[in-house]
Tab-separated table of N, CA and C in Angstrom:
chain	number	residue	atom	x	y	z
A	646	MET	N	197.697	189.150	12.463
A	646	MET	CA	196.781	188.871	13.537
A	646	MET	C	196.081	187.544	13.372
A	647	ASP	N	195.984	187.048	12.208
A	647	ASP	CA	195.300	185.783	12.002
A	647	ASP	C	196.015	184.626	12.708
A	648	ILE	N	197.289	184.635	12.668
A	648	ILE	CA	198.048	183.561	13.318
A	648	ILE	C	197.898	183.674	14.827
A	649	LYS	N	197.968	184.934	15.327
A	649	LYS	CA	197.813	185.137	16.763
A	649	LYS	C	196.429	184.697	17.214
A	650	ASP	N	195.406	185.030	16.476
A	650	ASP	CA	194.039	184.620	16.816
A	650	ASP	C	193.885	183.097	16.745
A	651	LEU	N	194.499	182.493	15.787
A	651	LEU	CA	194.438	181.040	15.632
A	651	LEU	C	195.115	180.327	16.803
A	652	VAL	N	196.254	180.838	17.226
A	652	VAL	CA	196.975	180.259	18.365
A	652	VAL	C	196.164	180.425	19.640
A	653	LEU	N	195.594	181.610	19.849
A	653	LEU	CA	194.782	181.845	21.050
A	653	LEU	C	193.531	180.964	21.062
A	654	GLN	N	192.934	180.790	19.920
A	654	GLN	CA	191.749	179.936	19.833
A	654	GLN	C	192.121	178.481	20.132
A	655	THR	N	193.246	178.040	19.632
A	655	THR	CA	193.703	176.668	19.882
A	655	THR	C	194.009	176.461	21.364
A	656	ILE	N	194.650	177.453	21.972
A	656	ILE	CA	194.965	177.363	23.406
A	656	ILE	C	193.679	177.322	24.221
A	657	ASP	N	192.709	178.133	23.864
A	657	ASP	CA	191.420	178.126	24.563
A	657	ASP	C	190.717	176.776	24.430
A	658	GLU	N	190.774	176.203	23.248
A	658	GLU	CA	190.137	174.898	23.041
A	658	GLU	C	190.822	173.802	23.854
A	659	LEU	N	192.124	173.887	23.925
A	659	LEU	CA	192.857	172.873	24.693
A	659	LEU	C	192.646	173.028	26.191
A	660	SER	N	192.517	174.255	26.642
A	660	SER	CA	192.340	174.476	28.072
A	660	SER	C	190.926	174.151	28.541
A	661	GLN	N	189.957	174.241	27.654
A	661	GLN	CA	188.583	173.911	28.014
A	661	GLN	C	188.306	172.453	27.648
A	662	PRO	N	187.813	171.661	28.599
A	662	PRO	CA	187.506	170.269	28.269
A	662	PRO	C	186.324	170.192	27.316
A	663	SER	N	186.404	169.300	26.418
A	663	SER	CA	185.331	169.155	25.438
A	663	SER	C	184.225	168.275	26.002
A	664	GLU	N	183.096	168.263	25.313
A	664	GLU	CA	181.980	167.438	25.752
A	664	GLU	C	182.304	165.961	25.594
A	665	ASP	N	183.166	165.626	24.648
A	665	ASP	CA	183.565	164.232	24.464
A	665	ASP	C	184.284	163.702	25.694
A	666	SER	N	185.132	164.538	26.294
A	666	SER	CA	185.840	164.078	27.483
A	666	SER	C	184.871	163.888	28.646
A	667	TYR	N	183.843	164.756	28.748
A	667	TYR	CA	182.829	164.564	29.785
A	667	TYR	C	182.088	163.251	29.566
A	668	THR	N	181.738	162.976	28.347
A	668	THR	CA	181.032	161.741	28.030
A	668	THR	C	181.904	160.539	28.354
A	669	HIS	N	183.166	160.624	28.008
A	669	HIS	CA	184.093	159.526	28.284
A	669	HIS	C	184.221	159.297	29.791
A	670	GLN	N	184.366	160.381	30.562
A	670	GLN	CA	184.463	160.253	32.007
A	670	GLN	C	183.179	159.676	32.584
A	671	SER	N	182.042	160.098	32.087
A	671	SER	CA	180.763	159.601	32.566
A	671	SER	C	180.621	158.115	32.294
A	672	VAL	N	181.002	157.685	31.096
A	672	VAL	CA	180.928	156.265	30.748
A	672	VAL	C	181.857	155.463	31.639
A	673	THR	N	183.041	155.987	31.894
A	673	THR	CA	183.997	155.302	32.756
A	673	THR	C	183.444	155.162	34.166
A	674	ILE	N	182.859	156.212	34.689
A	674	ILE	CA	182.298	156.167	36.038
A	674	ILE	C	181.147	155.174	36.108
A	675	HIS	N	180.246	155.206	35.132
A	675	HIS	CA	179.107	154.294	35.149
A	675	HIS	C	179.554	152.844	35.002
A	676	SER	N	180.512	152.588	34.134
A	676	SER	CA	180.959	151.204	33.959
A	676	SER	C	181.700	150.722	35.193
A	677	THR	N	182.453	151.596	35.839
A	677	THR	CA	183.150	151.223	37.063
A	677	THR	C	182.158	150.913	38.168
A	678	SER	N	181.125	151.731	38.308
A	678	SER	CA	180.141	151.470	39.356
A	678	SER	C	179.357	150.198	39.057
A	679	ALA	N	179.134	149.883	37.786
A	679	ALA	CA	178.449	148.640	37.439
A	679	ALA	C	179.314	147.441	37.800
A	680	ILE	N	180.607	147.548	37.547
A	680	ILE	CA	181.525	146.462	37.919
A	680	ILE	C	181.570	146.312	39.428
A	681	ASP	N	181.627	147.445	40.154
A	681	ASP	CA	181.634	147.382	41.607
A	681	ASP	C	180.360	146.738	42.136
A	682	THR	N	179.228	147.045	41.546
A	682	THR	CA	177.963	146.442	41.962
A	682	THR	C	177.984	144.938	41.727
A	683	GLN	N	178.507	144.522	40.579
A	683	GLN	CA	178.599	143.084	40.301
A	683	GLN	C	179.546	142.406	41.278
A	684	ASN	N	180.666	143.056	41.579
A	684	ASN	CA	181.612	142.487	42.537
A	684	ASN	C	180.987	142.363	43.917
A	685	MET	N	180.254	143.372	44.335
A	685	MET	CA	179.607	143.327	45.642
A	685	MET	C	178.581	142.200	45.706
A	686	GLN	N	177.830	142.014	44.628
A	686	GLN	CA	176.841	140.939	44.614
A	686	GLN	C	177.525	139.581	44.670
A	687	SER	N	178.629	139.431	43.960
A	687	SER	CA	179.322	138.142	43.992
A	687	SER	C	179.973	137.909	45.344
A	688	ILE	N	180.476	138.962	45.968
A	688	ILE	CA	181.073	138.825	47.297
A	688	ILE	C	180.001	138.478	48.318
A	689	GLN	N	178.832	139.106	48.206
A	689	GLN	CA	177.759	138.814	49.148
A	689	GLN	C	177.248	137.393	48.983
A	690	GLY	N	177.370	136.835	47.802
A	690	GLY	CA	176.915	135.473	47.557
A	690	GLY	C	177.882	134.424	48.079
A	691	MET	N	179.107	134.822	48.383
A	691	MET	CA	180.106	133.873	48.874
A	691	MET	C	179.840	133.550	50.337
A	692	PRO	N	180.171	132.314	50.751
A	692	PRO	CA	179.992	131.975	52.162
A	692	PRO	C	181.011	132.724	53.010
A	693	SER	N	180.610	133.048	54.204
A	693	SER	CA	181.516	133.775	55.083
A	693	SER	C	182.573	132.824	55.636
A	694	VAL	N	183.602	133.399	56.198
A	694	VAL	CA	184.692	132.603	56.764
A	694	VAL	C	184.165	131.743	57.910
A	695	GLN	N	183.237	132.271	58.679
A	695	GLN	CA	182.676	131.505	59.787
A	695	GLN	C	181.908	130.299	59.275
A	696	ASN	N	181.187	130.459	58.171
A	696	ASN	CA	180.449	129.331	57.603
A	696	ASN	C	181.393	128.271	57.070
A	697	ILE	N	182.559	128.677	56.613
A	697	ILE	CA	183.543	127.712	56.126
A	697	ILE	C	184.217	127.017	57.295
A	698	ARG	N	184.506	127.743	58.350
A	698	ARG	CA	185.205	127.176	59.504
A	698	ARG	C	184.323	126.225	60.309
A	699	ALA	N	183.021	126.443	60.302
A	699	ALA	CA	182.122	125.634	61.122
A	699	ALA	C	182.202	124.150	60.784
A	700	PRO	N	182.088	123.731	59.522
A	700	PRO	CA	182.198	122.296	59.233
A	700	PRO	C	183.577	121.740	59.570
A	701	PHE	N	184.615	122.552	59.362
A	701	PHE	CA	185.964	122.101	59.695
A	701	PHE	C	186.091	121.882	61.193
A	702	ALA	N	185.561	122.802	61.987
A	702	ALA	CA	185.626	122.673	63.440
A	702	ALA	C	184.818	121.466	63.908
A	703	GLN	N	183.664	121.225	63.272
A	703	GLN	CA	182.856	120.065	63.638
A	703	GLN	C	183.585	118.776	63.301
A	704	ALA	N	184.208	118.720	62.146
A	704	ALA	CA	184.948	117.519	61.747
A	704	ALA	C	186.133	117.298	62.667
A	705	GLN	N	186.788	118.379	63.045
A	705	GLN	CA	187.939	118.264	63.930
A	705	GLN	C	187.501	117.798	65.316
A	706	SER	N	186.406	118.326	65.837
A	706	SER	CA	185.936	117.906	67.153
A	706	SER	C	185.446	116.462	67.112
A	707	GLU	N	184.843	116.048	65.992
A	707	GLU	CA	184.402	114.661	65.832
A	707	GLU	C	185.605	113.726	65.825
A	708	ALA	N	186.659	114.094	65.115
A	708	ALA	CA	187.873	113.268	65.066
A	708	ALA	C	188.513	113.185	66.444
A	709	LEU	N	188.518	114.286	67.163
A	709	LEU	CA	189.088	114.300	68.505
A	709	LEU	C	188.273	113.418	69.445
A	710	ARG	N	186.959	113.475	69.327
A	710	ARG	CA	186.096	112.645	70.171
A	710	ARG	C	186.335	111.160	69.886
A	711	GLU	N	186.432	110.804	68.602
A	711	GLU	CA	186.684	109.406	68.233
A	711	GLU	C	188.041	108.938	68.743
A	712	GLU	N	189.033	109.810	68.682
A	712	GLU	CA	190.367	109.446	69.165
A	712	GLU	C	190.348	109.235	70.677
A	713	CYS	N	189.612	110.055	71.401
A	713	CYS	CA	189.489	109.886	72.856
A	713	CYS	C	188.807	108.564	73.190
A	714	GLU	N	187.761	108.216	72.449
A	714	GLU	CA	187.079	106.937	72.675
A	714	GLU	C	188.031	105.769	72.431
A	715	PHE	N	188.810	105.854	71.363
A	715	PHE	CA	189.763	104.794	71.045
A	715	PHE	C	190.785	104.623	72.168
A	716	LEU	N	191.317	105.727	72.659
A	716	LEU	CA	192.316	105.654	73.728
A	716	LEU	C	191.710	105.163	75.038
A	717	GLU	N	190.472	105.528	75.325
A	717	GLU	CA	189.815	105.036	76.537
A	717	GLU	C	189.606	103.525	76.474
A	718	MET	N	189.218	103.022	75.294
A	718	MET	CA	189.042	101.568	75.150
A	718	MET	C	190.380	100.849	75.284
A	719	LEU	N	191.428	101.429	74.731
A	719	LEU	CA	192.762	100.838	74.867
A	719	LEU	C	193.186	100.816	76.327
A	720	GLN	N	192.911	101.871	77.042
A	720	GLN	CA	193.236	101.941	78.462
A	720	GLN	C	192.488	100.856	79.242
A	721	GLU	N	191.204	100.680	78.964
A	721	GLU	CA	190.422	99.641	79.643
A	721	GLU	C	191.004	98.258	79.388
A	722	ARG	N	191.357	97.974	78.148
A	722	ARG	CA	191.908	96.659	77.809
A	722	ARG	C	193.242	96.418	78.499
A	723	LEU	N	194.060	97.454	78.590
A	723	LEU	CA	195.340	97.296	79.286
A	723	LEU	C	195.131	97.044	80.777
A	724	LEU	N	194.157	97.708	81.364
A	724	LEU	CA	193.859	97.475	82.781
A	724	LEU	C	193.380	96.045	83.008
A	725	VAL	N	192.562	95.524	82.096
A	725	VAL	CA	192.102	94.132	82.203
A	725	VAL	C	193.286	93.181	82.085
A	726	LEU	N	194.212	93.477	81.175
A	726	LEU	CA	195.406	92.640	81.034
A	726	LEU	C	196.208	92.625	82.326
A	727	PHE	N	196.432	93.782	82.908
A	727	PHE	CA	197.202	93.834	84.149
A	727	PHE	C	196.501	93.099	85.281
A	728	GLU	N	195.188	93.214	85.347
A	728	GLU	CA	194.448	92.473	86.373
A	728	GLU	C	194.590	90.972	86.154
A	729	GLY	N	194.538	90.556	84.885
A	729	GLY	CA	194.713	89.132	84.576
A	729	GLY	C	196.104	88.643	84.927
A	730	LEU	N	197.103	89.463	84.739
A	730	LEU	CA	198.471	89.067	85.080
A	730	LEU	C	198.673	88.987	86.589
A	731	LYS	N	197.952	89.800	87.338
A	731	LYS	CA	198.074	89.799	88.791
A	731	LYS	C	197.215	88.720	89.448
A	732	ALA	N	196.358	88.081	88.689
A	732	ALA	CA	195.408	87.119	89.259
A	732	ALA	C	196.149	85.970	89.940
A	733	GLU	N	195.598	85.544	91.059
A	733	GLU	CA	196.200	84.473	91.849
A	733	GLU	C	195.921	83.102	91.251
A	734	HIS	N	194.796	82.941	90.559
A	734	HIS	CA	194.415	81.620	90.083
A	734	HIS	C	195.292	81.147	88.921
A	735	ASN	N	195.978	82.048	88.264
A	735	ASN	CA	196.802	81.675	87.123
A	735	ASN	C	198.261	81.972	87.464
A	736	LYS	N	198.934	80.970	88.023
A	736	LYS	CA	200.302	81.184	88.482
A	736	LYS	C	201.339	80.734	87.469
A	737	GLU	N	200.916	80.093	86.414
A	737	GLU	CA	201.889	79.639	85.428
A	737	GLU	C	202.420	80.826	84.646
A	738	LEU	N	203.698	80.960	84.630
A	738	LEU	CA	204.346	82.069	83.947
A	738	LEU	C	204.161	81.984	82.429
A	739	GLN	N	204.220	80.760	81.886
A	739	GLN	CA	204.072	80.576	80.445
A	739	GLN	C	202.671	80.999	79.976
A	740	THR	N	201.651	80.699	80.745
A	740	THR	CA	200.284	81.070	80.385
A	740	THR	C	200.124	82.593	80.400
A	741	LYS	N	200.689	83.230	81.420
A	741	LYS	CA	200.623	84.692	81.500
A	741	LYS	C	201.373	85.336	80.336
A	742	LEU	N	202.504	84.766	79.982
A	742	LEU	CA	203.283	85.297	78.875
A	742	LEU	C	202.528	85.152	77.553
A	743	ASN	N	201.923	83.989	77.320
A	743	ASN	CA	201.132	83.779	76.101
A	743	ASN	C	199.944	84.742	76.042
A	744	LEU	N	199.278	84.920	77.176
A	744	LEU	CA	198.159	85.856	77.251
A	744	LEU	C	198.613	87.272	76.884
A	745	THR	N	199.736	87.684	77.437
A	745	THR	CA	200.270	89.022	77.174
A	745	THR	C	200.670	89.186	75.710
A	746	ILE	N	201.357	88.182	75.160
A	746	ILE	CA	201.789	88.254	73.759
A	746	ILE	C	200.584	88.337	72.826
A	747	ASN	N	199.584	87.507	73.063
A	747	ASN	CA	198.380	87.534	72.218
A	747	ASN	C	197.671	88.890	72.301
A	748	PHE	N	197.575	89.397	73.509
A	748	PHE	CA	196.919	90.691	73.691
A	748	PHE	C	197.686	91.804	72.978
A	749	LEU	N	199.002	91.822	73.138
A	749	LEU	CA	199.806	92.866	72.507
A	749	LEU	C	199.771	92.768	70.980
A	750	GLU	N	199.733	91.551	70.447
A	750	GLU	CA	199.598	91.384	68.997
A	750	GLU	C	198.263	91.950	68.510
A	751	TYR	N	197.215	91.661	69.274
A	751	TYR	CA	195.894	92.184	68.920
A	751	TYR	C	195.891	93.716	68.965
A	752	GLU	N	196.403	94.284	70.034
A	752	GLU	CA	196.414	95.743	70.176
A	752	GLU	C	197.282	96.400	69.106
A	753	LEU	N	198.382	95.752	68.751
A	753	LEU	CA	199.230	96.286	67.690
A	753	LEU	C	198.482	96.327	66.355
A	754	SER	N	197.709	95.296	66.072
A	754	SER	CA	196.930	95.297	64.828
A	754	SER	C	195.834	96.362	64.858
A	755	VAL	N	195.214	96.574	66.017
A	755	VAL	CA	194.182	97.613	66.148
A	755	VAL	C	194.796	98.999	65.951
A	756	ILE	N	195.963	99.220	66.542
A	756	ILE	CA	196.633	100.515	66.406
A	756	ILE	C	197.062	100.746	64.956
A	757	THR	N	197.578	99.711	64.304
A	757	THR	CA	197.987	99.829	62.902
A	757	THR	C	196.795	100.177	62.019
A	758	GLU	N	195.677	99.520	62.265
A	758	GLU	CA	194.460	99.814	61.495
A	758	GLU	C	193.988	101.241	61.746
A	759	ARG	N	194.056	101.665	62.983
A	759	ARG	CA	193.637	103.024	63.339
A	759	ARG	C	194.521	104.064	62.647
A	760	LEU	N	195.819	103.826	62.632
A	760	LEU	CA	196.739	104.751	61.965
A	760	LEU	C	196.473	104.830	60.465
A	761	SER	N	196.181	103.704	59.853
A	761	SER	CA	195.883	103.730	58.412
A	761	SER	C	194.583	104.481	58.139
A	762	ASP	N	193.599	104.368	59.044
A	762	ASP	CA	192.351	105.127	58.893
A	762	ASP	C	192.602	106.630	59.017
A	763	ILE	N	193.450	107.009	59.941
A	763	ILE	CA	193.740	108.427	60.158
A	763	ILE	C	194.482	109.010	58.963
A	764	LYS	N	195.388	108.246	58.382
A	764	LYS	CA	196.174	108.740	57.247
A	764	LYS	C	195.332	108.926	56.004
A	765	ARG	N	194.216	108.226	55.903
A	765	ARG	CA	193.327	108.393	54.737
A	765	ARG	C	192.567	109.620	54.878
């Protein structure tokens, strides 16, 4: 009977959780909740997606506005060139051609400079 009692006692001990396992589970739960609390605090301290997008949207709208201004000025200059070419007081073809070439060289340099600014 001693062996039978010993086996039954061992089975009972194995089937019943010990206090050590409760302590271990409790420590695990408390440490997990502490980590979760730290994670929540760090997440709350991070800027939201909207706060990150706002400066990007402002920079993008600023770049778009500057590009529109540049194109409007280019349009005005081209209109002035065409008016100058149509002018009655300047009938010499060579003068009109020189005026056009100089203007186009200037505009080409402005566009090249603008492209290099955009690429930076």
